[in-house]
Coordinates of C-alpha atoms and ligand atoms in Angstrom, one line a residue:
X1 CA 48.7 -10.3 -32.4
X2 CA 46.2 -11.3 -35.3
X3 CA 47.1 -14.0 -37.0
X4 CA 45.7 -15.8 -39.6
X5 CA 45.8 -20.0 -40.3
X6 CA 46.1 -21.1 -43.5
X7 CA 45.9 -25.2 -44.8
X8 CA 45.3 -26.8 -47.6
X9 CA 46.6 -29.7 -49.5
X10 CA 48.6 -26.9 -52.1
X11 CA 49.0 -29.9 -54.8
X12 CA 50.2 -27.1 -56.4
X13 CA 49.7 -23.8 -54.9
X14 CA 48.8 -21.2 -57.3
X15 CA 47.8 -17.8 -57.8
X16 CA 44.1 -18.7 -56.5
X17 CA 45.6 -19.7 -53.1
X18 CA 48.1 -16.6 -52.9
X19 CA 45.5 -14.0 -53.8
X20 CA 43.0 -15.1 -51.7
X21 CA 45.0 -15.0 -48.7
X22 CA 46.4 -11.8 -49.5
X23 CA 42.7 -10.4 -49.4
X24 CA 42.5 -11.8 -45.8
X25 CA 45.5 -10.7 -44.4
X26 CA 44.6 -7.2 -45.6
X27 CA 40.9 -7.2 -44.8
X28 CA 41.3 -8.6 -41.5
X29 CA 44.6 -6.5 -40.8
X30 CA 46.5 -9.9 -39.9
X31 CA 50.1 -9.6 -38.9
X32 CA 51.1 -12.7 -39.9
X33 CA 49.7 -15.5 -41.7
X34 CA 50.8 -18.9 -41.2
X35 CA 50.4 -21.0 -44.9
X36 CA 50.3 -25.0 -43.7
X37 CA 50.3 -28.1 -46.4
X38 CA 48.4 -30.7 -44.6
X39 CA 50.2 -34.4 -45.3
X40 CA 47.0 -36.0 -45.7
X41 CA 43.9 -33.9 -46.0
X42 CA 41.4 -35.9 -44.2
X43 CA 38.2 -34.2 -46.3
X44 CA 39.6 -35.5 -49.5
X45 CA 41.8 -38.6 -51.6
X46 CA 44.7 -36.8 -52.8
X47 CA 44.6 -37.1 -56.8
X48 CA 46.9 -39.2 -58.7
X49 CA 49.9 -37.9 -60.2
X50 CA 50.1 -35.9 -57.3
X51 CA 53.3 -34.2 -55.9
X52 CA 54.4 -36.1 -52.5
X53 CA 54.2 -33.9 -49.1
X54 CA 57.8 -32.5 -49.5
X55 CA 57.3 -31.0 -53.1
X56 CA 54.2 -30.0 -51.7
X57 CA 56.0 -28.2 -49.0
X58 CA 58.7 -27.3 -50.8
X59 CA 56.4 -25.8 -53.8
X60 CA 54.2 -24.0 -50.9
X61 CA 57.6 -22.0 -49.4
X62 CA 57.7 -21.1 -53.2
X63 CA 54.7 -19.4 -53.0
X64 CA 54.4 -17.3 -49.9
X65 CA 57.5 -17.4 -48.1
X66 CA 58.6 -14.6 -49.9
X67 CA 55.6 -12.1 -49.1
X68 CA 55.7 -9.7 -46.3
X69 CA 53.9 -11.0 -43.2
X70 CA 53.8 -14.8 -44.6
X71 CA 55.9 -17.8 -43.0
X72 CA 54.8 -21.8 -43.9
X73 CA 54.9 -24.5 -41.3
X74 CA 55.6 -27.8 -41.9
X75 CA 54.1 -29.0 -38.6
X76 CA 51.4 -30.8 -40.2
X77 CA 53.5 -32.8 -42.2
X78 CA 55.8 -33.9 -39.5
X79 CA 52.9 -35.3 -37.3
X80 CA 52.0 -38.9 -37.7
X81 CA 48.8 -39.8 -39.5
X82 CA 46.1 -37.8 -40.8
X83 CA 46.0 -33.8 -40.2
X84 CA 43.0 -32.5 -38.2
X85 CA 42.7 -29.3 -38.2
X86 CA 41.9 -29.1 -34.2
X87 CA 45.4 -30.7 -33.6
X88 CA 47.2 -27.9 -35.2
X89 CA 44.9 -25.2 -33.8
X90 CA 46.0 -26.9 -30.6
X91 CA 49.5 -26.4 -31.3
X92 CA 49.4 -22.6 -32.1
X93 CA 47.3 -22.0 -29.1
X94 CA 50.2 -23.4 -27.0
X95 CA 52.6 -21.1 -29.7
X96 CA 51.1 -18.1 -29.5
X97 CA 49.6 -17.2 -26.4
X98 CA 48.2 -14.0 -26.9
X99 CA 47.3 -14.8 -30.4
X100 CA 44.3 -13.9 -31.7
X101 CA 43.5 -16.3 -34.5
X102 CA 41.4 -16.5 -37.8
X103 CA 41.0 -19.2 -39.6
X104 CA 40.9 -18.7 -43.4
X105 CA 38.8 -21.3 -45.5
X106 CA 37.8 -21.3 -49.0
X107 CA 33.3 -21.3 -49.1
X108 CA 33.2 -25.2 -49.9
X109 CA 35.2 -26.0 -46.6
X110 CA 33.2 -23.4 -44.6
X111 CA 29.8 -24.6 -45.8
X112 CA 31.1 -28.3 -44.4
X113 CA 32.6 -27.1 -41.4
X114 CA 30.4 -29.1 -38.6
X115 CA 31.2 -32.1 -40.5
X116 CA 34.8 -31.4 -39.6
X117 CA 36.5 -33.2 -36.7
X118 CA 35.9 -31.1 -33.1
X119 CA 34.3 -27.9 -34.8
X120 CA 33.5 -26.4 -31.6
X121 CA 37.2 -26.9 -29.9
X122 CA 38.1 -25.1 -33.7
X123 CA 35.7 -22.4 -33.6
X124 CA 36.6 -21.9 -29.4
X125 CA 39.8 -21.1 -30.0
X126 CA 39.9 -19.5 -33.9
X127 CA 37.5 -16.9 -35.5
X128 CA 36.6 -18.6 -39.1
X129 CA 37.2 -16.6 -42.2
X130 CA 35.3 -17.6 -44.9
X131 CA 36.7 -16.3 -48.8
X132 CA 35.8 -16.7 -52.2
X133 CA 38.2 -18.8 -54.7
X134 CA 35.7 -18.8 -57.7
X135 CA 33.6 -16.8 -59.3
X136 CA 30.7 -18.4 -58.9
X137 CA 31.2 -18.4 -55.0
X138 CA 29.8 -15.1 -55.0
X139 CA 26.2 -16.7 -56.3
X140 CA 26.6 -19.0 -53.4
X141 CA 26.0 -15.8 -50.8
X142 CA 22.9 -16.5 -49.9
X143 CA 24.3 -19.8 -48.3
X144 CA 27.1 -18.6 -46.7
X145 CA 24.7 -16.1 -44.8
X146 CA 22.9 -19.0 -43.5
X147 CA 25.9 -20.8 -42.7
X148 CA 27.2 -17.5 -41.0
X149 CA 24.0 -17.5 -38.8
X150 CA 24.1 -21.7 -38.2
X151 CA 27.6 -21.5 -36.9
X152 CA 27.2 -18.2 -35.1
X153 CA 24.4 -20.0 -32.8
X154 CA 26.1 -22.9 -32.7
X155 CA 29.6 -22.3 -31.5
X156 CA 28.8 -18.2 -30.1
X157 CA 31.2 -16.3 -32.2
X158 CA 30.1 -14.5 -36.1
X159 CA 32.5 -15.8 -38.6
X160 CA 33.6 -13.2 -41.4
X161 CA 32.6 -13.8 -44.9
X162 CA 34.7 -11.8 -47.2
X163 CA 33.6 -10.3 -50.1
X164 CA 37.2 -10.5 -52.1
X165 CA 37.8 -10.4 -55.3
X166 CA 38.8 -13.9 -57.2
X167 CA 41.2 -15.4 -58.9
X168 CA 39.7 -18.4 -60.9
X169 CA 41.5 -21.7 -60.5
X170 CA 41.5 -24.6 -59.0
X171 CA 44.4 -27.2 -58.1
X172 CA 43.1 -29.8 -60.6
X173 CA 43.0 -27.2 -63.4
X174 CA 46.0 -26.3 -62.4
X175 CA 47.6 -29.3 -62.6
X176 CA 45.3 -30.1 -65.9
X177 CA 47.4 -26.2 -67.4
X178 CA 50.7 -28.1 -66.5
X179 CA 50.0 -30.7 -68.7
X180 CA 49.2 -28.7 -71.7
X181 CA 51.8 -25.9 -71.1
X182 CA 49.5 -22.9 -70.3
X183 CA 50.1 -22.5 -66.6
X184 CA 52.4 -19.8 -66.3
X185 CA 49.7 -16.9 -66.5
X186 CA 48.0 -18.8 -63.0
X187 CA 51.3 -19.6 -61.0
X188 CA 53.9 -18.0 -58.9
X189 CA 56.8 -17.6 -61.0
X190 CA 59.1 -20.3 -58.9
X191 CA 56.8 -22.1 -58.4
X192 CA 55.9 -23.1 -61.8
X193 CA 60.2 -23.0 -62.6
X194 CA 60.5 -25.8 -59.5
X195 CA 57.6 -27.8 -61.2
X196 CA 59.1 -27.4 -64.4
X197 CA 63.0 -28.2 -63.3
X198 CA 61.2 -31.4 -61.0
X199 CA 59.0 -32.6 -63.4
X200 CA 56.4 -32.6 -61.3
X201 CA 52.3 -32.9 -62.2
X202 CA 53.6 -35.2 -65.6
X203 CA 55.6 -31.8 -67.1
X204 CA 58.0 -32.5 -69.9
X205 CA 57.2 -36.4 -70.0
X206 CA 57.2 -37.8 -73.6
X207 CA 53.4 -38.6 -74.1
X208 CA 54.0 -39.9 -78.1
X209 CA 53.0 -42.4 -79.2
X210 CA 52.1 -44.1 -76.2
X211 CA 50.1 -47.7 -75.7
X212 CA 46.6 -47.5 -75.9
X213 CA 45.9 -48.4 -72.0
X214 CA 48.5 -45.4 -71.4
X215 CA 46.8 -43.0 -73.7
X216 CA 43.3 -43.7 -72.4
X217 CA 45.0 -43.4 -68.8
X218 CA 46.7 -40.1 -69.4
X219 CA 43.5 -38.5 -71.9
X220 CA 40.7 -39.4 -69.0
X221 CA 42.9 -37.7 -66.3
X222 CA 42.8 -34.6 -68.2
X223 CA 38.9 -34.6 -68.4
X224 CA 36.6 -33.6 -65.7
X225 CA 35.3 -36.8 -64.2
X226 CA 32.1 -36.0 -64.9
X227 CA 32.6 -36.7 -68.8
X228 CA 34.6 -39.7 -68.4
X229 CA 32.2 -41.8 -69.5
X230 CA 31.2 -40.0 -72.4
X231 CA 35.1 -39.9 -73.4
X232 CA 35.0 -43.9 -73.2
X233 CA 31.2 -44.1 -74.8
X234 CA 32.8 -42.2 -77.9
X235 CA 35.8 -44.8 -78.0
X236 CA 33.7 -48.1 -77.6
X237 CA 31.4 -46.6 -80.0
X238 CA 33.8 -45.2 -82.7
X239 CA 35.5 -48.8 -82.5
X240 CA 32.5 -50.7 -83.1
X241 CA 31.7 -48.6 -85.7
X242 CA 34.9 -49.0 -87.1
X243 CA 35.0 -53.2 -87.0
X244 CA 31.5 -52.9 -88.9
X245 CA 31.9 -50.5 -91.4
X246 CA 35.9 -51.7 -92.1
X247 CA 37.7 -48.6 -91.1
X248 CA 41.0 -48.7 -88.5
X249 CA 39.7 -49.9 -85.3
X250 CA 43.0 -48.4 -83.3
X251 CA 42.8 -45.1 -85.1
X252 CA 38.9 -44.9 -84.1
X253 CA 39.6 -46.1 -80.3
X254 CA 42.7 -43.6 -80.3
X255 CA 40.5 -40.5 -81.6
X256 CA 37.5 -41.5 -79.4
X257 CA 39.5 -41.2 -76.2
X258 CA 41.1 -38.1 -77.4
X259 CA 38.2 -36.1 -79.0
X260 CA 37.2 -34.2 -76.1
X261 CA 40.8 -34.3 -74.3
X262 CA 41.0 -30.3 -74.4
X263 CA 37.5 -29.9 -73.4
X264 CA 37.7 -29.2 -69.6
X265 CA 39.7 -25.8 -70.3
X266 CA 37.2 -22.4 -70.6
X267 CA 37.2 -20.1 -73.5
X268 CA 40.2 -18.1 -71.9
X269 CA 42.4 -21.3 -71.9
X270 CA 41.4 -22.6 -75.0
X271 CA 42.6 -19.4 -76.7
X272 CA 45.8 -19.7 -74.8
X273 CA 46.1 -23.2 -76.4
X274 CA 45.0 -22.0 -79.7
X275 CA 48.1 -19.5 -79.9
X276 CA 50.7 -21.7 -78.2
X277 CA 50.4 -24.2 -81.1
X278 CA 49.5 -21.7 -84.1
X279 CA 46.3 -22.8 -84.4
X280 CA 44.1 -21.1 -86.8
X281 CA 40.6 -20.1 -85.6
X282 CA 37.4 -18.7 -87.8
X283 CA 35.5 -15.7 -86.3
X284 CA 33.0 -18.1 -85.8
X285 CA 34.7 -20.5 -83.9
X286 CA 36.2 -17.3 -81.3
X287 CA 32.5 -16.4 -81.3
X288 CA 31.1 -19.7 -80.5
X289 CA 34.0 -21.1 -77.9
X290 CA 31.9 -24.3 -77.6
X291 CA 33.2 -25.0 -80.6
X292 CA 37.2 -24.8 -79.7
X293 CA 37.8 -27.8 -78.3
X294 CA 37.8 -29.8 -81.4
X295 CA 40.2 -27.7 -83.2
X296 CA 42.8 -27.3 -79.9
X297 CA 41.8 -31.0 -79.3
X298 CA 43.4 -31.9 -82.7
X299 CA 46.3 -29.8 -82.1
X300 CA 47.0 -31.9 -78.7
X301 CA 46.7 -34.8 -80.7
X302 CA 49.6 -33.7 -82.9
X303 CA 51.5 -31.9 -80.6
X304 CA 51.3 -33.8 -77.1
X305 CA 50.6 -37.5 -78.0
X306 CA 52.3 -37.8 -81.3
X307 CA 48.9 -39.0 -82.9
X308 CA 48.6 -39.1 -87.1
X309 CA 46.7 -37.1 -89.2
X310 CA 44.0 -39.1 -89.5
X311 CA 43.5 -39.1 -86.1
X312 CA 43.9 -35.4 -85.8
X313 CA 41.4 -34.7 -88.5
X314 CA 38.7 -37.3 -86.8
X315 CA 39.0 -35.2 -83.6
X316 CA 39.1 -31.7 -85.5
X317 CA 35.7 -32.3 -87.1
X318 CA 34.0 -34.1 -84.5
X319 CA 32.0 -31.3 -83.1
X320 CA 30.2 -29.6 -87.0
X321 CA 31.0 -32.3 -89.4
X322 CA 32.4 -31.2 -93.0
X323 CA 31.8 -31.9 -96.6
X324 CA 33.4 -35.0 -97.9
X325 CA 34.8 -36.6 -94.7
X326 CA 36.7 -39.6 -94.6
X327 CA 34.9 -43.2 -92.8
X328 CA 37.0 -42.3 -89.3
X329 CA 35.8 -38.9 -89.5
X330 CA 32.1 -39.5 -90.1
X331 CA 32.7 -42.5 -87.0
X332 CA 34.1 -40.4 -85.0
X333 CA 31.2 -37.6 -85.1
X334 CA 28.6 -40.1 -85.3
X335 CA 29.6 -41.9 -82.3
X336 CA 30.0 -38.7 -80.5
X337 CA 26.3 -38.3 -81.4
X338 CA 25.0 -41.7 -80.4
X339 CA 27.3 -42.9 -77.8
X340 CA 25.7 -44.8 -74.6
X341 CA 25.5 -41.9 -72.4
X342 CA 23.2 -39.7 -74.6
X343 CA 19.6 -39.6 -74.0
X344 CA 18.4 -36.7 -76.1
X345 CA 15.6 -36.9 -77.9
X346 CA 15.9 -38.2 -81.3
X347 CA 18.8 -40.4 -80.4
X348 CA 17.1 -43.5 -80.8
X349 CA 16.4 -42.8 -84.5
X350 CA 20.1 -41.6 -85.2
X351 CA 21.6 -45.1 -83.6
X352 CA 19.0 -47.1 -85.8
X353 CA 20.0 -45.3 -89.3
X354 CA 23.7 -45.5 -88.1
X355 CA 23.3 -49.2 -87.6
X356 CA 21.9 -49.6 -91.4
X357 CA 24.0 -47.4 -93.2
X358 CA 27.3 -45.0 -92.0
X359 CA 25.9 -41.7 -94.3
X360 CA 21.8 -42.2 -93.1
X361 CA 23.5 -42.0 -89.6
X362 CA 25.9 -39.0 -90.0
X363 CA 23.2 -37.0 -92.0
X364 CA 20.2 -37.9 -89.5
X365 CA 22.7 -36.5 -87.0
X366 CA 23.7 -33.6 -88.6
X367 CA 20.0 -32.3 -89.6
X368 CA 19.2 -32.9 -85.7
X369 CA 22.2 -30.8 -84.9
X370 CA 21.0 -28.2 -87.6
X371 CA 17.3 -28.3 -85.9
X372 CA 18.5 -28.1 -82.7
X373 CA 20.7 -25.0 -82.7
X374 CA 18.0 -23.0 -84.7
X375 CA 15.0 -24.2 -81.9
X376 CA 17.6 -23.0 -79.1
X377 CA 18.6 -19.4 -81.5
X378 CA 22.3 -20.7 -81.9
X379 CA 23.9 -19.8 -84.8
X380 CA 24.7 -23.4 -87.4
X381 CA 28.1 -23.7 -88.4
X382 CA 28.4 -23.1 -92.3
X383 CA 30.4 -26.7 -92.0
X384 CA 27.6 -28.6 -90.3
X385 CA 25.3 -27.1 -93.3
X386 CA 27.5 -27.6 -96.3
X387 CA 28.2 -31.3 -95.2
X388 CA 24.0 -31.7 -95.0
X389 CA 24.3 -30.8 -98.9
X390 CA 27.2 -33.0 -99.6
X391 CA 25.6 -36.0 -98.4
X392 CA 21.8 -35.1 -99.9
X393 CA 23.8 -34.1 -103.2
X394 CA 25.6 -37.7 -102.9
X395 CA 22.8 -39.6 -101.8
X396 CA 20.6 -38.1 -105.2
X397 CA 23.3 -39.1 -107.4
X398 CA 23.8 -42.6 -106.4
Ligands
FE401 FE1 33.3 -32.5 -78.2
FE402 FE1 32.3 -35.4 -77.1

């Protein structure tokens, strides 16, 4: 009997997970496929705000136990301490005698898999299966073929790489989707209902007006962690700029953390966003998706955390700039421009003039912006170009 091995942390399962292992199970011809939550993955720190090992489980059943051919096993998480993957191979050996086994892996755990613990007692006694999850997997080929050839020297035995189709997402944008109420079109059906009626992944908490330390908390988490410090650059930044030039130095901090809170989701998602809260979007913005963030970013403000409209308005013209903008507005896009973290060229000059005079700093930064998109062949924003005038037009008449 073929039968195929399945673990993962599944924190939560989605659509990804499901479709992938449907692909195996039908390109390898696998009779049954054995889906296992691992209590403790020992390759990874499981994120916070996580679901515990039983919702895990629980969530997991949700997801496969009803398809043909499926069952999940809970043995991992009844074993003591970390699961290794050679302990449960171990296990099913003893199981299923004549099993023939295949173990399935996403490419980022197959391109790792000698770092594993006992790869050769894994790869003795299971054939590896190596799918795609994302996309861009499929540029990684080149890799896996060398991979494919490493191990196959190595441990005796070819693993598969399968060439299946994808469905993009991730667990962390999938928990990320929960927050913001999109998730549904990358879930099972039951198991987003069981999140929902659990409250699991922070789903229907009340995040208005929440403490400062709280808000930064709960913004950063829904970033990518690579632009964490640019989120907390803009915030420092905007509330300096706020002390100096005598605008709201809470409002600033609280735009700051948020301006970029929508920013990890792609064009697809942002849309999704877009229409869940009636947001209205220019041609231009649905042609230049870049430029999304700032308007479904406001809309978050409003509609997640509560925040004012002043806030909202900071955070909704952050990105182009506007005519006549209010002080928070013009600190907000400024410091988004000059925070710590950037190192373009020309930044230098934009912090000086923003340190003399608010206006010299947001216009410097705007005409660099201007410059900038026509070198690369972007198209300007009409906002970004009919603020420039406002503030020449202003600066002639004073
Ligand atoms: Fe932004
Ligand atoms: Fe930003």
């Amino acid at each position: 009997m073929k039968i195929g091995v399945y673990g993962g942390s599944f924190n939560p399962p989605h659509l990804g997970h499901v479709r992938a292992a449907q692909a195996c199970k039908r390109a390898l011809g696998l009779e049954r496929v054995l889906v296992i939550p691992a209590s403790i993955p020992p390759h990874k720190q499981m994120a916070s705000g996580s679901a515990t090992a039983m919702e895990r489980l629980k969530l997991t059943q949700l997801a496969f136990s009803q398809l043909p051919g499926f069952a999940v096993l809970d043995m991992e998480l009844r074993r003591e301490g970390k699961s290794y993957t050679v302990d449960t191979i171990r296990a099913l050996k003893e199981q299923y005698k004549q099993g023939e086994m295949y173990l399935m892996m996403g490419t980022d755990m197959f391109l790792s898999f000698q770092d594993w613990y006992c790869p050769e007692e894994i790869a003795k006694n299971a054939r590896l299966v190596c799918f795609s999850r994302y996309d861009a997997d499929a540029k990684n080929r080149e890799s896996l073929l060398k991979q494919a050839d490493t191990l196959e020297a190595q441990f005796g035995e070819r693993p598969v790489l399968l060439e299946n189709d994808c469905f993009d997402i991730s667990s962390t944008e999938a928990r990320r989707l929960l927050r913001f109420g999109i998730a549904a079109p990358y879930l099972p059906e039951a198991v987003l209902r069981e999140i929902e009626a659990e409250g699991l992944y922070g789903v229907g908490e009340n995040d208005k007006g929440l403490s400062f330390e709280r808000l930064k908390d709960v913004s950063l988490a829904l970033h990518k962690s690579s632009r964490v410090p640019h989120a907390i650059g803009v915030c420092e930044t905007a509330r300096e700029m706020a002390k100096k030039y005598g605008a709201d130095e809470t409002l600033a901090a609280r735009a700051g953390i948020l301006h970029d809170v929508t920013k990890a989701l792609n064009a697809k998602q942002q849309l999704l966003l877009a229409e869940k809260w009636n947001v209205d979007l220019t041609d231009f913005e649905r042609a230049n998706p870049q430029l999304l963030h700032a308007k479904t970013g406001a809309a978050a403000a409003r509609e997640i955390f509560g925040e004012c409209e002043a806030v909202q308005s900071a955070i909704e013209w952050h990105t182009t700039g506007k005519p006549n903008m209010t002080k928070l507005e013009k600190i907000v896009y400024l410091a988004d421009m000059i925070e710590p973290n950037r190192t373009y060229t020309g930044v230098e000059a934009i912090r000086a003039a923003a340190e003399k005079d608010l206006d010299e700093g947001v216009l410097l930064a705007l005409e660099r912006t201007i410059a900038h998109l026509q070198e690369e062949g972007f198209a300007v924003c009409e906002d970004s170009v009919r603020a420039r005038a406002f503030l020449l037009s202003e600066r002639k008449s004073s």
